[in-house]
Amino acid sequence: MLNEKIAAALNLQVKLEAQSSQFYLSMASWSENHGLNGTAEFLFRHSDEERQHMLKLVRFINERGGNSVIPALPAPKNKFSGLHEIFENLLAHETGVTESIHKVVDLCLQVKDYTTHHFMQWYVAEQIEEEALARTILDKLNMIGTDTAGLYLFDRDLGTFLPQDSSAA
Ligand code: FEO
């Protein structure tokens, strides 16, 4: 049976992953409406991945005898000044997600729930990749600055980027 504190922490994480999915969906929609179709594709895929992260938690909570509660979500931000703001927001959001995951891991150790601790390691590793990817993208955007040809190519390349190509972001 899942410890009550762990169940509450995991349910909070369900909410955060769901918020991530909605936030990236909102960014994807904004990008698609502003001629940034490559960025939109990248963000639509990213939003789907976050939904999978949420589902994985929901299934785990229920499998361990907990009760996964599907939360209400606040509307995500839906206006952005451009690509820089989108990816700055994305990195800040992921940094917050990482902190939250670390808190769950810490709690697992406190209550000696080694099964959930093991399960959470997948999320710890995923966050390393997601933060690194967001930083690489921001570095590239900072290099490009306001050069429109550079931004055009950046957007085009992001549309065909697949997460396993971490060197190509
Ligand atoms: Fe599921 Fe991007 O954290």
mmCIF file with all atom_site columns, C-alpha atoms and ligand atoms in Angstrom:
data_model
loop_
_atom_site.group_PDB
_atom_site.id
_atom_site.type_symbol
_atom_site.label_atom_id
_atom_site.label_alt_id
_atom_site.label_comp_id
_atom_site.label_asym_id
_atom_site.label_entity_id
_atom_site.label_seq_id
_atom_site.pdbx_PDB_ins_code
_atom_site.Cartn_x
_atom_site.Cartn_y
_atom_site.Cartn_z
_atom_site.occupancy
_atom_site.B_iso_or_equiv
_atom_site.pdbx_formal_charge
_atom_site.auth_seq_id
_atom_site.auth_comp_id
_atom_site.auth_asym_id
_atom_site.auth_atom_id
_atom_site.pdbx_PDB_model_num
ATOM   1   C  CA  . MET A 1 1   ? 0.000  0.000  0.000   1.00 0.00 ? 1   MET A CA  1
ATOM   2   C  CA  . LEU A 1 2   ? 1.298  3.405  -0.925  1.00 0.00 ? 2   LEU A CA  1
ATOM   3   C  CA  . ASN A 1 3   ? 2.314  5.690  1.939   1.00 0.00 ? 3   ASN A CA  1
ATOM   4   C  CA  . GLU A 1 4   ? -0.146 8.624  2.145   1.00 0.00 ? 4   GLU A CA  1
ATOM   5   C  CA  . LYS A 1 5   ? 2.555  11.283 1.936   1.00 0.00 ? 5   LYS A CA  1
ATOM   6   C  CA  . ILE A 1 6   ? 4.052  9.573  -1.115  1.00 0.00 ? 6   ILE A CA  1
ATOM   7   C  CA  . ALA A 1 7   ? 0.634  9.292  -2.748  1.00 0.00 ? 7   ALA A CA  1
ATOM   8   C  CA  . ALA A 1 8   ? 0.053  13.028 -2.189  1.00 0.00 ? 8   ALA A CA  1
ATOM   9   C  CA  . ALA A 1 9   ? 3.490  13.910 -3.591  1.00 0.00 ? 9   ALA A CA  1
ATOM   10  C  CA  . LEU A 1 10  ? 2.945  11.702 -6.646  1.00 0.00 ? 10  LEU A CA  1
ATOM   11  C  CA  . ASN A 1 11  ? -0.492 13.202 -7.237  1.00 0.00 ? 11  ASN A CA  1
ATOM   12  C  CA  . LEU A 1 12  ? 1.088  16.649 -7.102  1.00 0.00 ? 12  LEU A CA  1
ATOM   13  C  CA  . GLN A 1 13  ? 3.552  15.458 -9.721  1.00 0.00 ? 13  GLN A CA  1
ATOM   14  C  CA  . VAL A 1 14  ? 0.632  14.233 -11.868 1.00 0.00 ? 14  VAL A CA  1
ATOM   15  C  CA  . LYS A 1 15  ? -0.683 17.790 -11.796 1.00 0.00 ? 15  LYS A CA  1
ATOM   16  C  CA  . LEU A 1 16  ? 2.674  19.281 -12.695 1.00 0.00 ? 16  LEU A CA  1
ATOM   17  C  CA  . GLU A 1 17  ? 3.149  16.945 -15.676 1.00 0.00 ? 17  GLU A CA  1
ATOM   18  C  CA  . ALA A 1 18  ? -0.396 17.734 -16.830 1.00 0.00 ? 18  ALA A CA  1
ATOM   19  C  CA  . GLN A 1 19  ? 0.375  21.452 -16.520 1.00 0.00 ? 19  GLN A CA  1
ATOM   20  C  CA  . SER A 1 20  ? 3.551  20.928 -18.545 1.00 0.00 ? 20  SER A CA  1
ATOM   21  C  CA  . SER A 1 21  ? 1.538  19.251 -21.288 1.00 0.00 ? 21  SER A CA  1
ATOM   22  C  CA  . GLN A 1 22  ? -1.012 22.099 -21.359 1.00 0.00 ? 22  GLN A CA  1
ATOM   23  C  CA  . PHE A 1 23  ? 1.676  24.792 -21.227 1.00 0.00 ? 23  PHE A CA  1
ATOM   24  C  CA  . TYR A 1 24  ? 3.588  23.322 -24.184 1.00 0.00 ? 24  TYR A CA  1
ATOM   25  C  CA  . LEU A 1 25  ? 0.339  22.821 -26.067 1.00 0.00 ? 25  LEU A CA  1
ATOM   26  C  CA  . SER A 1 26  ? -0.400 26.514 -25.570 1.00 0.00 ? 26  SER A CA  1
ATOM   27  C  CA  . MET A 1 27  ? 3.101  27.415 -26.796 1.00 0.00 ? 27  MET A CA  1
ATOM   28  C  CA  . ALA A 1 28  ? 2.632  25.090 -29.799 1.00 0.00 ? 28  ALA A CA  1
ATOM   29  C  CA  . SER A 1 29  ? -0.652 26.734 -30.701 1.00 0.00 ? 29  SER A CA  1
ATOM   30  C  CA  . TRP A 1 30  ? 0.844  30.231 -30.434 1.00 0.00 ? 30  TRP A CA  1
ATOM   31  C  CA  . SER A 1 31  ? 3.796  29.145 -32.611 1.00 0.00 ? 31  SER A CA  1
ATOM   32  C  CA  . GLU A 1 32  ? 1.537  27.636 -35.259 1.00 0.00 ? 32  GLU A CA  1
ATOM   33  C  CA  . ASN A 1 33  ? -0.444 30.882 -35.407 1.00 0.00 ? 33  ASN A CA  1
ATOM   34  C  CA  . HIS A 1 34  ? 2.732  32.940 -35.823 1.00 0.00 ? 34  HIS A CA  1
ATOM   35  C  CA  . GLY A 1 35  ? 4.273  31.119 -38.794 1.00 0.00 ? 35  GLY A CA  1
ATOM   36  C  CA  . LEU A 1 36  ? 6.648  29.074 -36.633 1.00 0.00 ? 36  LEU A CA  1
ATOM   37  C  CA  . ASN A 1 37  ? 5.523  25.680 -37.870 1.00 0.00 ? 37  ASN A CA  1
ATOM   38  C  CA  . GLY A 1 38  ? 8.734  23.824 -37.012 1.00 0.00 ? 38  GLY A CA  1
ATOM   39  C  CA  . THR A 1 39  ? 8.650  25.092 -33.439 1.00 0.00 ? 39  THR A CA  1
ATOM   40  C  CA  . ALA A 1 40  ? 4.956  24.200 -33.263 1.00 0.00 ? 40  ALA A CA  1
ATOM   41  C  CA  . GLU A 1 41  ? 5.700  20.596 -34.317 1.00 0.00 ? 41  GLU A CA  1
ATOM   42  C  CA  . PHE A 1 42  ? 8.437  20.328 -31.701 1.00 0.00 ? 42  PHE A CA  1
ATOM   43  C  CA  . LEU A 1 43  ? 6.125  21.679 -28.985 1.00 0.00 ? 43  LEU A CA  1
ATOM   44  C  CA  . PHE A 1 44  ? 3.128  19.550 -29.998 1.00 0.00 ? 44  PHE A CA  1
ATOM   45  C  CA  . ARG A 1 45  ? 5.383  16.488 -29.640 1.00 0.00 ? 45  ARG A CA  1
ATOM   46  C  CA  . HIS A 1 46  ? 6.750  17.789 -26.347 1.00 0.00 ? 46  HIS A CA  1
ATOM   47  C  CA  . SER A 1 47  ? 3.213  18.282 -25.051 1.00 0.00 ? 47  SER A CA  1
ATOM   48  C  CA  . ASP A 1 48  ? 2.380  14.649 -25.956 1.00 0.00 ? 48  ASP A CA  1
ATOM   49  C  CA  . GLU A 1 49  ? 5.480  13.455 -24.102 1.00 0.00 ? 49  GLU A CA  1
ATOM   50  C  CA  . GLU A 1 50  ? 4.407  15.317 -20.976 1.00 0.00 ? 50  GLU A CA  1
ATOM   51  C  CA  . ARG A 1 51  ? 1.025  13.640 -21.137 1.00 0.00 ? 51  ARG A CA  1
ATOM   52  C  CA  . GLN A 1 52  ? 2.862  10.297 -21.217 1.00 0.00 ? 52  GLN A CA  1
ATOM   53  C  CA  . HIS A 1 53  ? 4.866  11.363 -18.142 1.00 0.00 ? 53  HIS A CA  1
ATOM   54  C  CA  . MET A 1 54  ? 1.587  12.120 -16.394 1.00 0.00 ? 54  MET A CA  1
ATOM   55  C  CA  . LEU A 1 55  ? 0.002  8.803  -17.425 1.00 0.00 ? 55  LEU A CA  1
ATOM   56  C  CA  . LYS A 1 56  ? 2.989  6.830  -16.228 1.00 0.00 ? 56  LYS A CA  1
ATOM   57  C  CA  . LEU A 1 57  ? 2.506  8.373  -12.765 1.00 0.00 ? 57  LEU A CA  1
ATOM   58  C  CA  . VAL A 1 58  ? -1.266 7.818  -12.758 1.00 0.00 ? 58  VAL A CA  1
ATOM   59  C  CA  . ARG A 1 59  ? -0.787 4.133  -13.598 1.00 0.00 ? 59  ARG A CA  1
ATOM   60  C  CA  . PHE A 1 60  ? 1.963  3.690  -11.013 1.00 0.00 ? 60  PHE A CA  1
ATOM   61  C  CA  . ILE A 1 61  ? -0.081 5.277  -8.192  1.00 0.00 ? 61  ILE A CA  1
ATOM   62  C  CA  . ASN A 1 62  ? -3.064 3.013  -8.929  1.00 0.00 ? 62  ASN A CA  1
ATOM   63  C  CA  . GLU A 1 63  ? -0.887 -0.074 -9.386  1.00 0.00 ? 63  GLU A CA  1
ATOM   64  C  CA  . ARG A 1 64  ? 0.602  0.452  -5.931  1.00 0.00 ? 64  ARG A CA  1
ATOM   65  C  CA  . GLY A 1 65  ? -2.802 0.665  -4.264  1.00 0.00 ? 65  GLY A CA  1
ATOM   66  C  CA  . GLY A 1 66  ? -3.005 4.464  -4.195  1.00 0.00 ? 66  GLY A CA  1
ATOM   67  C  CA  . ASN A 1 67  ? -5.736 6.615  -5.675  1.00 0.00 ? 67  ASN A CA  1
ATOM   68  C  CA  . SER A 1 68  ? -4.677 8.808  -8.549  1.00 0.00 ? 68  SER A CA  1
ATOM   69  C  CA  . VAL A 1 69  ? -6.764 11.971 -8.552  1.00 0.00 ? 69  VAL A CA  1
ATOM   70  C  CA  . ILE A 1 70  ? -7.033 13.780 -11.878 1.00 0.00 ? 70  ILE A CA  1
ATOM   71  C  CA  . PRO A 1 71  ? -6.720 17.487 -11.051 1.00 0.00 ? 71  PRO A CA  1
ATOM   72  C  CA  . ALA A 1 72  ? -8.295 20.660 -12.399 1.00 0.00 ? 72  ALA A CA  1
ATOM   73  C  CA  . LEU A 1 73  ? -5.738 22.880 -14.103 1.00 0.00 ? 73  LEU A CA  1
ATOM   74  C  CA  . PRO A 1 74  ? -5.408 26.659 -14.373 1.00 0.00 ? 74  PRO A CA  1
ATOM   75  C  CA  . ALA A 1 75  ? -5.358 27.984 -17.956 1.00 0.00 ? 75  ALA A CA  1
ATOM   76  C  CA  . PRO A 1 76  ? -1.792 28.204 -19.236 1.00 0.00 ? 76  PRO A CA  1
ATOM   77  C  CA  . LYS A 1 77  ? -0.211 31.438 -20.465 1.00 0.00 ? 77  LYS A CA  1
ATOM   78  C  CA  . ASN A 1 78  ? -1.153 31.901 -24.128 1.00 0.00 ? 78  ASN A CA  1
ATOM   79  C  CA  . LYS A 1 79  ? 0.679  35.032 -25.302 1.00 0.00 ? 79  LYS A CA  1
ATOM   80  C  CA  . PHE A 1 80  ? 4.403  35.179 -26.005 1.00 0.00 ? 80  PHE A CA  1
ATOM   81  C  CA  . SER A 1 81  ? 6.693  37.829 -27.449 1.00 0.00 ? 81  SER A CA  1
ATOM   82  C  CA  . GLY A 1 82  ? 8.613  35.296 -29.547 1.00 0.00 ? 82  GLY A CA  1
ATOM   83  C  CA  . LEU A 1 83  ? 10.876 32.263 -29.552 1.00 0.00 ? 83  LEU A CA  1
ATOM   84  C  CA  . HIS A 1 84  ? 13.195 33.561 -26.845 1.00 0.00 ? 84  HIS A CA  1
ATOM   85  C  CA  . GLU A 1 85  ? 10.354 33.972 -24.391 1.00 0.00 ? 85  GLU A CA  1
ATOM   86  C  CA  . ILE A 1 86  ? 8.904  30.565 -25.240 1.00 0.00 ? 86  ILE A CA  1
ATOM   87  C  CA  . PHE A 1 87  ? 12.139 28.708 -24.576 1.00 0.00 ? 87  PHE A CA  1
ATOM   88  C  CA  . GLU A 1 88  ? 13.021 30.799 -21.520 1.00 0.00 ? 88  GLU A CA  1
ATOM   89  C  CA  . ASN A 1 89  ? 9.595  29.893 -20.111 1.00 0.00 ? 89  ASN A CA  1
ATOM   90  C  CA  . LEU A 1 90  ? 10.139 26.256 -21.039 1.00 0.00 ? 90  LEU A CA  1
ATOM   91  C  CA  . LEU A 1 91  ? 13.495 26.071 -19.276 1.00 0.00 ? 91  LEU A CA  1
ATOM   92  C  CA  . ALA A 1 92  ? 12.151 27.824 -16.163 1.00 0.00 ? 92  ALA A CA  1
ATOM   93  C  CA  . HIS A 1 93  ? 9.202  25.441 -16.097 1.00 0.00 ? 93  HIS A CA  1
ATOM   94  C  CA  . GLU A 1 94  ? 11.437 22.356 -16.444 1.00 0.00 ? 94  GLU A CA  1
ATOM   95  C  CA  . THR A 1 95  ? 13.711 23.616 -13.664 1.00 0.00 ? 95  THR A CA  1
ATOM   96  C  CA  . GLY A 1 96  ? 10.644 23.765 -11.414 1.00 0.00 ? 96  GLY A CA  1
ATOM   97  C  CA  . VAL A 1 97  ? 9.630  20.236 -12.470 1.00 0.00 ? 97  VAL A CA  1
ATOM   98  C  CA  . THR A 1 98  ? 13.115 18.970 -11.600 1.00 0.00 ? 98  THR A CA  1
ATOM   99  C  CA  . GLU A 1 99  ? 12.906 20.534 -8.126  1.00 0.00 ? 99  GLU A CA  1
ATOM   100 C  CA  . SER A 1 100 ? 9.547  18.885 -7.565  1.00 0.00 ? 100 SER A CA  1
ATOM   101 C  CA  . ILE A 1 101 ? 10.867 15.469 -8.680  1.00 0.00 ? 101 ILE A CA  1
ATOM   102 C  CA  . HIS A 1 102 ? 13.823 15.817 -6.335  1.00 0.00 ? 102 HIS A CA  1
ATOM   103 C  CA  . LYS A 1 103 ? 11.414 16.527 -3.467  1.00 0.00 ? 103 LYS A CA  1
ATOM   104 C  CA  . VAL A 1 104 ? 9.531  13.303 -4.236  1.00 0.00 ? 104 VAL A CA  1
ATOM   105 C  CA  . VAL A 1 105 ? 12.819 11.371 -4.291  1.00 0.00 ? 105 VAL A CA  1
ATOM   106 C  CA  . ASP A 1 106 ? 13.825 12.935 -0.996  1.00 0.00 ? 106 ASP A CA  1
ATOM   107 C  CA  . LEU A 1 107 ? 10.492 11.968 0.572   1.00 0.00 ? 107 LEU A CA  1
ATOM   108 C  CA  . CYS A 1 108 ? 10.900 8.378  -0.692  1.00 0.00 ? 108 CYS A CA  1
ATOM   109 C  CA  . LEU A 1 109 ? 14.182 8.137  1.206   1.00 0.00 ? 109 LEU A CA  1
ATOM   110 C  CA  . GLN A 1 110 ? 12.635 9.659  4.341   1.00 0.00 ? 110 GLN A CA  1
ATOM   111 C  CA  . VAL A 1 111 ? 9.824  7.081  4.449   1.00 0.00 ? 111 VAL A CA  1
ATOM   112 C  CA  . LYS A 1 112 ? 11.993 4.254  3.052   1.00 0.00 ? 112 LYS A CA  1
ATOM   113 C  CA  . ASP A 1 113 ? 9.799  3.679  -0.009  1.00 0.00 ? 113 ASP A CA  1
ATOM   114 C  CA  . TYR A 1 114 ? 12.485 2.166  -2.211  1.00 0.00 ? 114 TYR A CA  1
ATOM   115 C  CA  . THR A 1 115 ? 10.033 1.003  -4.882  1.00 0.00 ? 115 THR A CA  1
ATOM   116 C  CA  . THR A 1 116 ? 8.829  4.547  -5.607  1.00 0.00 ? 116 THR A CA  1
ATOM   117 C  CA  . HIS A 1 117 ? 12.404 5.752  -5.292  1.00 0.00 ? 117 HIS A CA  1
ATOM   118 C  CA  . HIS A 1 118 ? 13.379 3.316  -8.062  1.00 0.00 ? 118 HIS A CA  1
ATOM   119 C  CA  . PHE A 1 119 ? 10.402 4.347  -10.202 1.00 0.00 ? 119 PHE A CA  1
ATOM   120 C  CA  . MET A 1 120 ? 11.309 8.037  -9.837  1.00 0.00 ? 120 MET A CA  1
ATOM   121 C  CA  . GLN A 1 121 ? 14.827 7.510  -11.181 1.00 0.00 ? 121 GLN A CA  1
ATOM   122 C  CA  . TRP A 1 122 ? 13.370 7.460  -14.703 1.00 0.00 ? 122 TRP A CA  1
ATOM   123 C  CA  . TYR A 1 123 ? 12.082 11.013 -14.080 1.00 0.00 ? 123 TYR A CA  1
ATOM   124 C  CA  . VAL A 1 124 ? 15.402 12.153 -12.600 1.00 0.00 ? 124 VAL A CA  1
ATOM   125 C  CA  . ALA A 1 125 ? 17.204 11.016 -15.780 1.00 0.00 ? 125 ALA A CA  1
ATOM   126 C  CA  . GLU A 1 126 ? 14.533 12.495 -18.049 1.00 0.00 ? 126 GLU A CA  1
ATOM   127 C  CA  . GLN A 1 127 ? 14.906 15.897 -16.374 1.00 0.00 ? 127 GLN A CA  1
ATOM   128 C  CA  . ILE A 1 128 ? 18.660 15.950 -17.018 1.00 0.00 ? 128 ILE A CA  1
ATOM   129 C  CA  . GLU A 1 129 ? 17.940 15.489 -20.739 1.00 0.00 ? 129 GLU A CA  1
ATOM   130 C  CA  . GLU A 1 130 ? 15.069 17.960 -20.860 1.00 0.00 ? 130 GLU A CA  1
ATOM   131 C  CA  . GLU A 1 131 ? 16.960 20.730 -19.103 1.00 0.00 ? 131 GLU A CA  1
ATOM   132 C  CA  . ALA A 1 132 ? 20.047 20.154 -21.266 1.00 0.00 ? 132 ALA A CA  1
ATOM   133 C  CA  . LEU A 1 133 ? 17.928 20.307 -24.418 1.00 0.00 ? 133 LEU A CA  1
ATOM   134 C  CA  . ALA A 1 134 ? 16.203 23.529 -23.342 1.00 0.00 ? 134 ALA A CA  1
ATOM   135 C  CA  . ARG A 1 135 ? 19.587 25.115 -22.547 1.00 0.00 ? 135 ARG A CA  1
ATOM   136 C  CA  . THR A 1 136 ? 21.034 24.057 -25.924 1.00 0.00 ? 136 THR A CA  1
ATOM   137 C  CA  . ILE A 1 137 ? 18.044 25.547 -27.726 1.00 0.00 ? 137 ILE A CA  1
ATOM   138 C  CA  . LEU A 1 138 ? 18.368 28.817 -25.772 1.00 0.00 ? 138 LEU A CA  1
ATOM   139 C  CA  . ASP A 1 139 ? 22.112 28.986 -26.507 1.00 0.00 ? 139 ASP A CA  1
ATOM   140 C  CA  . LYS A 1 140 ? 21.355 28.663 -30.211 1.00 0.00 ? 140 LYS A CA  1
ATOM   141 C  CA  . LEU A 1 141 ? 18.651 31.327 -30.035 1.00 0.00 ? 141 LEU A CA  1
ATOM   142 C  CA  . ASN A 1 142 ? 21.001 33.699 -28.230 1.00 0.00 ? 142 ASN A CA  1
ATOM   143 C  CA  . MET A 1 143 ? 23.610 33.095 -30.919 1.00 0.00 ? 143 MET A CA  1
ATOM   144 C  CA  . ILE A 1 144 ? 21.079 33.847 -33.682 1.00 0.00 ? 144 ILE A CA  1
ATOM   145 C  CA  . GLY A 1 145 ? 19.749 36.975 -31.928 1.00 0.00 ? 145 GLY A CA  1
ATOM   146 C  CA  . THR A 1 146 ? 17.364 38.830 -34.242 1.00 0.00 ? 146 THR A CA  1
ATOM   147 C  CA  . ASP A 1 147 ? 18.798 37.531 -37.533 1.00 0.00 ? 147 ASP A CA  1
ATOM   148 C  CA  . THR A 1 148 ? 15.645 36.573 -39.476 1.00 0.00 ? 148 THR A CA  1
ATOM   149 C  CA  . ALA A 1 149 ? 17.414 34.116 -41.812 1.00 0.00 ? 149 ALA A CA  1
ATOM   150 C  CA  . GLY A 1 150 ? 18.900 32.394 -38.764 1.00 0.00 ? 150 GLY A CA  1
ATOM   151 C  CA  . LEU A 1 151 ? 15.508 32.257 -37.044 1.00 0.00 ? 151 LEU A CA  1
ATOM   152 C  CA  . TYR A 1 152 ? 13.942 30.825 -40.212 1.00 0.00 ? 152 TYR A CA  1
ATOM   153 C  CA  . LEU A 1 153 ? 16.498 27.995 -40.290 1.00 0.00 ? 153 LEU A CA  1
ATOM   154 C  CA  . PHE A 1 154 ? 16.208 27.437 -36.536 1.00 0.00 ? 154 PHE A CA  1
ATOM   155 C  CA  . ASP A 1 155 ? 12.436 26.996 -36.839 1.00 0.00 ? 155 ASP A CA  1
ATOM   156 C  CA  . ARG A 1 156 ? 12.757 24.701 -39.851 1.00 0.00 ? 156 ARG A CA  1
ATOM   157 C  CA  . ASP A 1 157 ? 15.326 22.467 -38.096 1.00 0.00 ? 157 ASP A CA  1
ATOM   158 C  CA  . LEU A 1 158 ? 13.347 22.257 -34.875 1.00 0.00 ? 158 LEU A CA  1
ATOM   159 C  CA  . GLY A 1 159 ? 10.414 20.799 -36.813 1.00 0.00 ? 159 GLY A CA  1
ATOM   160 C  CA  . THR A 1 160 ? 12.429 17.724 -37.772 1.00 0.00 ? 160 THR A CA  1
ATOM   161 C  CA  . PHE A 1 161 ? 14.250 17.369 -34.471 1.00 0.00 ? 161 PHE A CA  1
ATOM   162 C  CA  . LEU A 1 162 ? 13.683 14.126 -32.581 1.00 0.00 ? 162 LEU A CA  1
ATOM   163 C  CA  . PRO A 1 163 ? 14.565 14.004 -28.871 1.00 0.00 ? 163 PRO A CA  1
ATOM   164 C  CA  . GLN A 1 164 ? 17.030 11.114 -29.266 1.00 0.00 ? 164 GLN A CA  1
ATOM   165 C  CA  . ASP A 1 165 ? 19.213 13.379 -31.469 1.00 0.00 ? 165 ASP A CA  1
ATOM   166 C  CA  . SER A 1 166 ? 20.353 15.369 -28.466 1.00 0.00 ? 166 SER A CA  1
ATOM   167 C  CA  . SER A 1 167 ? 23.398 16.541 -30.429 1.00 0.00 ? 167 SER A CA  1
ATOM   168 C  CA  . ALA A 1 168 ? 21.246 18.047 -33.177 1.00 0.00 ? 168 ALA A CA  1
ATOM   169 C  CA  . ALA A 1 169 ? 18.983 20.326 -31.136 1.00 0.00 ? 169 ALA A CA  1
HETATM 170 FE FE1 . FEO B 2 .   ? 7.806  15.702 -17.674 1.00 0.00 ? 1   FEO B FE1 1
HETATM 171 FE FE2 . FEO B 2 .   ? 9.294  17.989 -18.944 1.00 0.00 ? 1   FEO B FE2 1
HETATM 172 O  O1  . FEO B 2 .   ? 8.879  17.081 -17.422 1.00 0.00 ? 1   FEO B O1  1
#
